[in-house]
mmCIF file of C-alpha atoms in Angstrom:
data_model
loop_
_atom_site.group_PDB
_atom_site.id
_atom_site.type_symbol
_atom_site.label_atom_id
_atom_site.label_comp_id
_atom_site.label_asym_id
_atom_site.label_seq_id
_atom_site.Cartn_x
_atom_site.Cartn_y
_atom_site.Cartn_z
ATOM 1 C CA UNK A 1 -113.189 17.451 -122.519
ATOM 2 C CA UNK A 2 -115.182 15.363 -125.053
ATOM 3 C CA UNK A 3 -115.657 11.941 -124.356
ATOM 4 C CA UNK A 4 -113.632 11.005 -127.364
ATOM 5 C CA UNK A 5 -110.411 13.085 -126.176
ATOM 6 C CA UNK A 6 -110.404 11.679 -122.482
ATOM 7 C CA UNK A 7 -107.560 9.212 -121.769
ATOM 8 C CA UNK A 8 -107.876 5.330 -122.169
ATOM 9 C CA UNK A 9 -106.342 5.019 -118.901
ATOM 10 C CA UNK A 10 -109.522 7.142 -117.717
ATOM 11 C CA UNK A 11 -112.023 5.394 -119.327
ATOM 12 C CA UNK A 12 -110.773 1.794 -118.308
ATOM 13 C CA UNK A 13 -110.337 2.753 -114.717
ATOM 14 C CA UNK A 14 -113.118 1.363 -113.201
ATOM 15 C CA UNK A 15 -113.504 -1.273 -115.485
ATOM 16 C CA UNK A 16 -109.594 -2.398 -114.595
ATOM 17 C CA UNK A 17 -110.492 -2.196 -110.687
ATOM 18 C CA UNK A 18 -113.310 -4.660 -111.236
ATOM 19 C CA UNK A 19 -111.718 -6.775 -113.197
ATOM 20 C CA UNK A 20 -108.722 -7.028 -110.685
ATOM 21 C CA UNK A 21 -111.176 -8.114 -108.485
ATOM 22 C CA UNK A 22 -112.647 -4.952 -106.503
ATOM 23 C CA UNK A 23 -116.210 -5.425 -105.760
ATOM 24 C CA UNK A 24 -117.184 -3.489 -102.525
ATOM 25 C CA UNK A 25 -118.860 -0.517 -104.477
ATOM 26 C CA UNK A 26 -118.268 2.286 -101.984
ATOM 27 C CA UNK A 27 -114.747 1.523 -102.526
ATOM 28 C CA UNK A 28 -115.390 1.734 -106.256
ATOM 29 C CA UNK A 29 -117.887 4.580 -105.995
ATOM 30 C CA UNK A 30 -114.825 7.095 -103.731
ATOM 31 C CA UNK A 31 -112.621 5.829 -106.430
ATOM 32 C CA UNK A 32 -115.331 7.328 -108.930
ATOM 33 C CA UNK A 33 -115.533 10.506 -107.241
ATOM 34 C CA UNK A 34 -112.243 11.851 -106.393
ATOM 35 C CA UNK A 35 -110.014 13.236 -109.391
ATOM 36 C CA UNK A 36 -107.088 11.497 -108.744
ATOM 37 C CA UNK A 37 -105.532 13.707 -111.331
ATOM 38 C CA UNK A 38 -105.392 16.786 -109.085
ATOM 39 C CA UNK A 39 -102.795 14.566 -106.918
ATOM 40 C CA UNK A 40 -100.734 13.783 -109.641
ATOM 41 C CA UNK A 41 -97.255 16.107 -110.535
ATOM 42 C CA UNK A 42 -98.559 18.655 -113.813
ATOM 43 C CA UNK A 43 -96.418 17.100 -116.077
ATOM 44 C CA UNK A 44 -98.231 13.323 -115.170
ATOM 45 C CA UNK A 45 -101.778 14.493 -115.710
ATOM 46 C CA UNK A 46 -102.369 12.469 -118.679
ATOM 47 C CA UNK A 47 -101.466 9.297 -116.794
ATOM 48 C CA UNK A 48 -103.048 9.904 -113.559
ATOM 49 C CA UNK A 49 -105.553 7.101 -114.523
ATOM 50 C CA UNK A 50 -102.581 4.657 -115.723
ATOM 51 C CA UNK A 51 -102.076 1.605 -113.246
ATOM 52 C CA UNK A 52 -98.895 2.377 -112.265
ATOM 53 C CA UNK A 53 -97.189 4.692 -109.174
ATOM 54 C CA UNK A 54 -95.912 7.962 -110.315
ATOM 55 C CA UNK A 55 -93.348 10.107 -108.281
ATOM 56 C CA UNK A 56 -94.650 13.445 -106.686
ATOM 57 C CA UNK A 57 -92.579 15.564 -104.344
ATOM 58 C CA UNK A 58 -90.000 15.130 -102.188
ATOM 59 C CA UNK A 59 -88.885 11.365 -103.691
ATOM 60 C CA UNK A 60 -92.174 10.043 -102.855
ATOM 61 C CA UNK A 61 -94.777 8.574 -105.229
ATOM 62 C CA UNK A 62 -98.375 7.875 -105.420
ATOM 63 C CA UNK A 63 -99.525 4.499 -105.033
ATOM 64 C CA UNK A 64 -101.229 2.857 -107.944
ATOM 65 C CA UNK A 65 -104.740 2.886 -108.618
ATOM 66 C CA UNK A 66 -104.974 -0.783 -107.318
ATOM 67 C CA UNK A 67 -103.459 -0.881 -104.817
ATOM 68 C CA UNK A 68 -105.003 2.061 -102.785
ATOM 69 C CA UNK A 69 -108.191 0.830 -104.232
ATOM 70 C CA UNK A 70 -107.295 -3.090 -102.757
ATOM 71 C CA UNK A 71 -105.973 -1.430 -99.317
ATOM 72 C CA UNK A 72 -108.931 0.543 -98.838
ATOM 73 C CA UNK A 73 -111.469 -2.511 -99.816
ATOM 74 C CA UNK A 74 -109.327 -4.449 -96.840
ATOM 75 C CA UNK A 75 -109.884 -2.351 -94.300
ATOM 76 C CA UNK A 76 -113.418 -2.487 -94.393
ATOM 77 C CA UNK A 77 -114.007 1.026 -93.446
ATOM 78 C CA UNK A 78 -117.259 2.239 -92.363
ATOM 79 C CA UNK A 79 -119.269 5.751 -92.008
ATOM 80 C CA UNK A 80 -118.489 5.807 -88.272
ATOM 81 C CA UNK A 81 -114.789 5.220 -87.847
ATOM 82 C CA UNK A 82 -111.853 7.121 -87.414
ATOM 83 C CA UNK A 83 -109.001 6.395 -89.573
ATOM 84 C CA UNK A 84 -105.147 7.052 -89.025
ATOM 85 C CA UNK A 85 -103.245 6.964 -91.863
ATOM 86 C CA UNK A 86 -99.541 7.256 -91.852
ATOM 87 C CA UNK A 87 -97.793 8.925 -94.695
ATOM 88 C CA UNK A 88 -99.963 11.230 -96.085
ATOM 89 C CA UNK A 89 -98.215 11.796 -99.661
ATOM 90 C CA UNK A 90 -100.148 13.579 -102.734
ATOM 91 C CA UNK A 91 -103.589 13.621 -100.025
ATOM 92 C CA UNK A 92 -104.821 10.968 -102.773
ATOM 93 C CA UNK A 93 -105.724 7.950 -100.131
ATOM 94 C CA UNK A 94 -106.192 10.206 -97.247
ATOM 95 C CA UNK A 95 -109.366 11.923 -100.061
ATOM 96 C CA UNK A 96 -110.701 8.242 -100.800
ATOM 97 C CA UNK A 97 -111.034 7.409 -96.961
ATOM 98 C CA UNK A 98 -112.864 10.354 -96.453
ATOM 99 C CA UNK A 99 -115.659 9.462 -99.011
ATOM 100 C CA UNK A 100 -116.139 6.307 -96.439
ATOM 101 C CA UNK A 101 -115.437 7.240 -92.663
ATOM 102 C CA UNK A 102 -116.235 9.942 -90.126
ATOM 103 C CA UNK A 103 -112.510 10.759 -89.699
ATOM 104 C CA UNK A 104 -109.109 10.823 -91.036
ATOM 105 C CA UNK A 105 -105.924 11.518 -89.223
ATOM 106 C CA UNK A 106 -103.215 11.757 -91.756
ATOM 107 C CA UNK A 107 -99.797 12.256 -90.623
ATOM 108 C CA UNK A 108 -97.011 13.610 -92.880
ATOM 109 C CA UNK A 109 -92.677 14.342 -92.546
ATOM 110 C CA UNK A 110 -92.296 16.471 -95.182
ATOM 111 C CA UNK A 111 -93.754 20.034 -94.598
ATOM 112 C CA UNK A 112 -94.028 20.351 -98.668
ATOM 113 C CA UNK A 113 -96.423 17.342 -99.180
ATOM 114 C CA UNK A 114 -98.353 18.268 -95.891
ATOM 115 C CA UNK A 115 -99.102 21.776 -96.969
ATOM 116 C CA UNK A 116 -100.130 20.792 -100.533
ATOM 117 C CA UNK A 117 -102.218 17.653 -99.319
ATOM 118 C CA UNK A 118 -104.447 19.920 -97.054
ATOM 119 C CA UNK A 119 -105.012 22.387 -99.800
ATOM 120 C CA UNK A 120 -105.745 19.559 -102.515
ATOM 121 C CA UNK A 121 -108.307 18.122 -99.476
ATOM 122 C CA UNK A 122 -109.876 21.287 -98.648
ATOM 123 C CA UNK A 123 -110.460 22.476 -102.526
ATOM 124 C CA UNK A 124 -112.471 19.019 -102.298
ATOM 125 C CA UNK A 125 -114.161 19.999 -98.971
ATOM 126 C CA UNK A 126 -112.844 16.590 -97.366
ATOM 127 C CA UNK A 127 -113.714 18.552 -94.517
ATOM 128 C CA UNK A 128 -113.298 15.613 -92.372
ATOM 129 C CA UNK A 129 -109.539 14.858 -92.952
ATOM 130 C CA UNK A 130 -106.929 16.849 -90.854
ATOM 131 C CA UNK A 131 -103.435 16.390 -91.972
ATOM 132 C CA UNK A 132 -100.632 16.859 -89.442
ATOM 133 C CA UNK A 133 -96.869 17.652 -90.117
ATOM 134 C CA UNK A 134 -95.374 15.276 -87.928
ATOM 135 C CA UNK A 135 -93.247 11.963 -87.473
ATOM 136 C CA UNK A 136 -95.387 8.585 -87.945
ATOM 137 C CA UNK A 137 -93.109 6.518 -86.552
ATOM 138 C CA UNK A 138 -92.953 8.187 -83.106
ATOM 139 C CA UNK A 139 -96.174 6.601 -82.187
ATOM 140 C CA UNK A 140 -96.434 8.179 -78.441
ATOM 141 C CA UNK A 141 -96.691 11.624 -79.999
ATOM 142 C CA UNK A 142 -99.900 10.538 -82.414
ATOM 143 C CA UNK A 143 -102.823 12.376 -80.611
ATOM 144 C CA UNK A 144 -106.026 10.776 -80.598
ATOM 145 C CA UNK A 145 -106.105 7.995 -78.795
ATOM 146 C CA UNK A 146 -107.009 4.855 -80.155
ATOM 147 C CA UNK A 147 -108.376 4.438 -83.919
ATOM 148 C CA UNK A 148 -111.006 1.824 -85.862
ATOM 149 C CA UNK A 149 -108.554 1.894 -88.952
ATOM 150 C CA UNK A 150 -105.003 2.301 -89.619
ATOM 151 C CA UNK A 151 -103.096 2.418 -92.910
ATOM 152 C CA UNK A 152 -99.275 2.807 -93.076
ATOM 153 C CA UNK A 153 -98.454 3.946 -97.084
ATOM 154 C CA UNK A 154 -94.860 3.906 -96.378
ATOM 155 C CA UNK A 155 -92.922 0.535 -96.126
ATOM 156 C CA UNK A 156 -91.836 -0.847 -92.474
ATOM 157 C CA UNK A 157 -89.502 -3.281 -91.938
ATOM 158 C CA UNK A 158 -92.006 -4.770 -88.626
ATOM 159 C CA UNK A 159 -95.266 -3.170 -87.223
ATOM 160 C CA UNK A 160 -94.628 -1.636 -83.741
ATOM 161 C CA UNK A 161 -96.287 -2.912 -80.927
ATOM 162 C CA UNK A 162 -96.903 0.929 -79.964
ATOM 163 C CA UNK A 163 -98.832 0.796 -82.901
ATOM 164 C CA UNK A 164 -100.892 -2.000 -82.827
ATOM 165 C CA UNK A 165 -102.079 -0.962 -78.935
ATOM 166 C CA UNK A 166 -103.410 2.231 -81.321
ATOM 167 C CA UNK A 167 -106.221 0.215 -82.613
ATOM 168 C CA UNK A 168 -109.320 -0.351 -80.884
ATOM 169 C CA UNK A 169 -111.000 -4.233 -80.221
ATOM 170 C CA UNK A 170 -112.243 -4.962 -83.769
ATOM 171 C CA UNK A 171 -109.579 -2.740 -85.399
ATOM 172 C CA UNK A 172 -107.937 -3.504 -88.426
ATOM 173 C CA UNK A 173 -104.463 -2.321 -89.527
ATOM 174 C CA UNK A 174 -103.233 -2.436 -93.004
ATOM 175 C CA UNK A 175 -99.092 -1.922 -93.616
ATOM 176 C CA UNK A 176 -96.625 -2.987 -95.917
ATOM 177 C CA UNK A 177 -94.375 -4.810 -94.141
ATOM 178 C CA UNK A 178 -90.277 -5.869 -95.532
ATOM 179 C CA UNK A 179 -87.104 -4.233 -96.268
ATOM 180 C CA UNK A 180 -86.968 -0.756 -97.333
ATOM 181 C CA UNK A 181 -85.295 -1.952 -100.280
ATOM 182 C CA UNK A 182 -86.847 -4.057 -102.684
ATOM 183 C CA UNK A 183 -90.354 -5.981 -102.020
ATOM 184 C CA UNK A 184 -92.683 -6.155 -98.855
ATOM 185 C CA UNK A 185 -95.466 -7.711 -97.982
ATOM 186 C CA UNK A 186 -99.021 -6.222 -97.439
ATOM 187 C CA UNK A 187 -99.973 -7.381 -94.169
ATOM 188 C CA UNK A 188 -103.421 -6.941 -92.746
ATOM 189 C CA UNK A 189 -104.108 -7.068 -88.564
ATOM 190 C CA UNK A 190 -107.365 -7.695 -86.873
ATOM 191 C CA UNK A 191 -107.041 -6.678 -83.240
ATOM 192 C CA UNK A 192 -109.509 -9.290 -81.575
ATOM 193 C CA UNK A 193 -110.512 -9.346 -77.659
ATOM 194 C CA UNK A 194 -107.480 -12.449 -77.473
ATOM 195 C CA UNK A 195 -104.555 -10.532 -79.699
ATOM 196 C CA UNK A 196 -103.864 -10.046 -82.766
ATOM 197 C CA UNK A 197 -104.823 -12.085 -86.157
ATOM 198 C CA UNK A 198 -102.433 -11.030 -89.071
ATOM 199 C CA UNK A 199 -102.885 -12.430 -92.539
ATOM 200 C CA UNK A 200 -100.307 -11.858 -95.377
ATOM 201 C CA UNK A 201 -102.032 -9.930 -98.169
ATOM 202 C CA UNK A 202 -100.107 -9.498 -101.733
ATOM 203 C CA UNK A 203 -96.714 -8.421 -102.212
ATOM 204 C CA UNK A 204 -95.983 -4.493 -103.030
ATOM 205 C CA UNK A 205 -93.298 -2.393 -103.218
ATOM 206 C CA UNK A 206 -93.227 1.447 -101.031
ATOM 207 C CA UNK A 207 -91.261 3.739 -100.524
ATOM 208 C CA UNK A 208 -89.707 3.773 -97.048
ATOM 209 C CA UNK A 209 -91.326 4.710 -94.200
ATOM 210 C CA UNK A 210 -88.476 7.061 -92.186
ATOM 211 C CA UNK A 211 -88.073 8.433 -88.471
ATOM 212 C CA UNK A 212 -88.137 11.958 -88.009
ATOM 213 C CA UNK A 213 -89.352 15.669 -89.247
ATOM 214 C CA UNK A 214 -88.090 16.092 -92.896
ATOM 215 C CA UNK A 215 -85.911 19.127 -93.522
ATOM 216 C CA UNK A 216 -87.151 22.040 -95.814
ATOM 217 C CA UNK A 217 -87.634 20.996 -99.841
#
């Protein structure tokens, strides 16, 4: 597409992420690189570069621009860490970790956005990213022991101990924390060797993050 035909939305989006304060430029480089308009619906194509959430499958919705972009600079991922992330969605944030870490666990409840999120990842050979169908709030049944990074993209109304013993000493976990309806807070964890350090981030809103296996859609 000529330059002159792509979407302003396209053309401002790094420029907007600066300018809302992103700076660590791997961030901004993964943002570059993945087209986050193969994990938008058809129909929102056009605005897959618009700083908003847009719905996708199964009720859920993609997170804006911003704020996977702000998440991701918060967790300070690096090349060697692995990475659980729970609530996989579209694949979209599960796509920019991989551009940063040496693994991504993604776990997802509904079968329909699990199936299309590994085919999105593997068309982009994130070769490193396995997506599992699978409950993320049954923490006991996560395989994999204990993790460098975890994101929660779904809103909880409290972080689960279980959850927290998941991260390794120097871990930090990134969830948005408050009821399931209406705002939450986006809470960042540091697991140091005497507890836990929590600092309140920025306020967000999520869809909720719910127990069990989704039936069929």
């Amino acid at each position: 597409m000529p330059a002159a035909q792509k979407p302003p939305e396209k053309m401002m989006f790094q420029l907007n992420l600066r300018r809302r304060g992103i700076s660590e430029q791997a961030v901004l480089r993964a943002m570059e690189e993945i087209p986050r308009e193969m994990f938008v619906e058809p129909a929102d194509r056009d605005s897959a570069y618009r700083d908003s959430a847009l719905g996708i499958a199964c009720g859920q919705t993609i997170s804006q621009p911003f704020v996977v972009a702000y998440m991701t600079e918060q967790l300070q991922v690096q090349k060697g860490h692995n990475v659980l992330e729970l609530g996989t969605g579209s694949g979209y944030q599960a796509a920019i970790l991989s551009r940063l870490c040496r693994q991504v666990l993604t776990i997802e409840r509904y079968r329909t956005l699990a199936d299309r999120a590994r085919r999105r990842l593997e068309k982009l050979g994130c070769d490193n990213v396995e997506v599992l169908l699978g409950d993320g709030l049954e923490i006991s049944a996560i395989p994999g022991g204990q993790f460098d990074r975890i994101i929660v993209t779904a809103a909880i109304e409290q972080i689960p101990d279980a959850l927290l013993e998941r991260l390794q000493t120097g871990g930090i976990l990134i969830a948005p924390v408050g009821p399931h309806r209406g705002t939450q807070t986006l809470i960042r964890t540091v697991r140091t060797e005497a507890g836990f350090e929590r600092r309140n981030l920025v306020e967000v809103r999520f869809v909720p993050a719910l127990p069990g296996i989704a039936r069929e859609l």
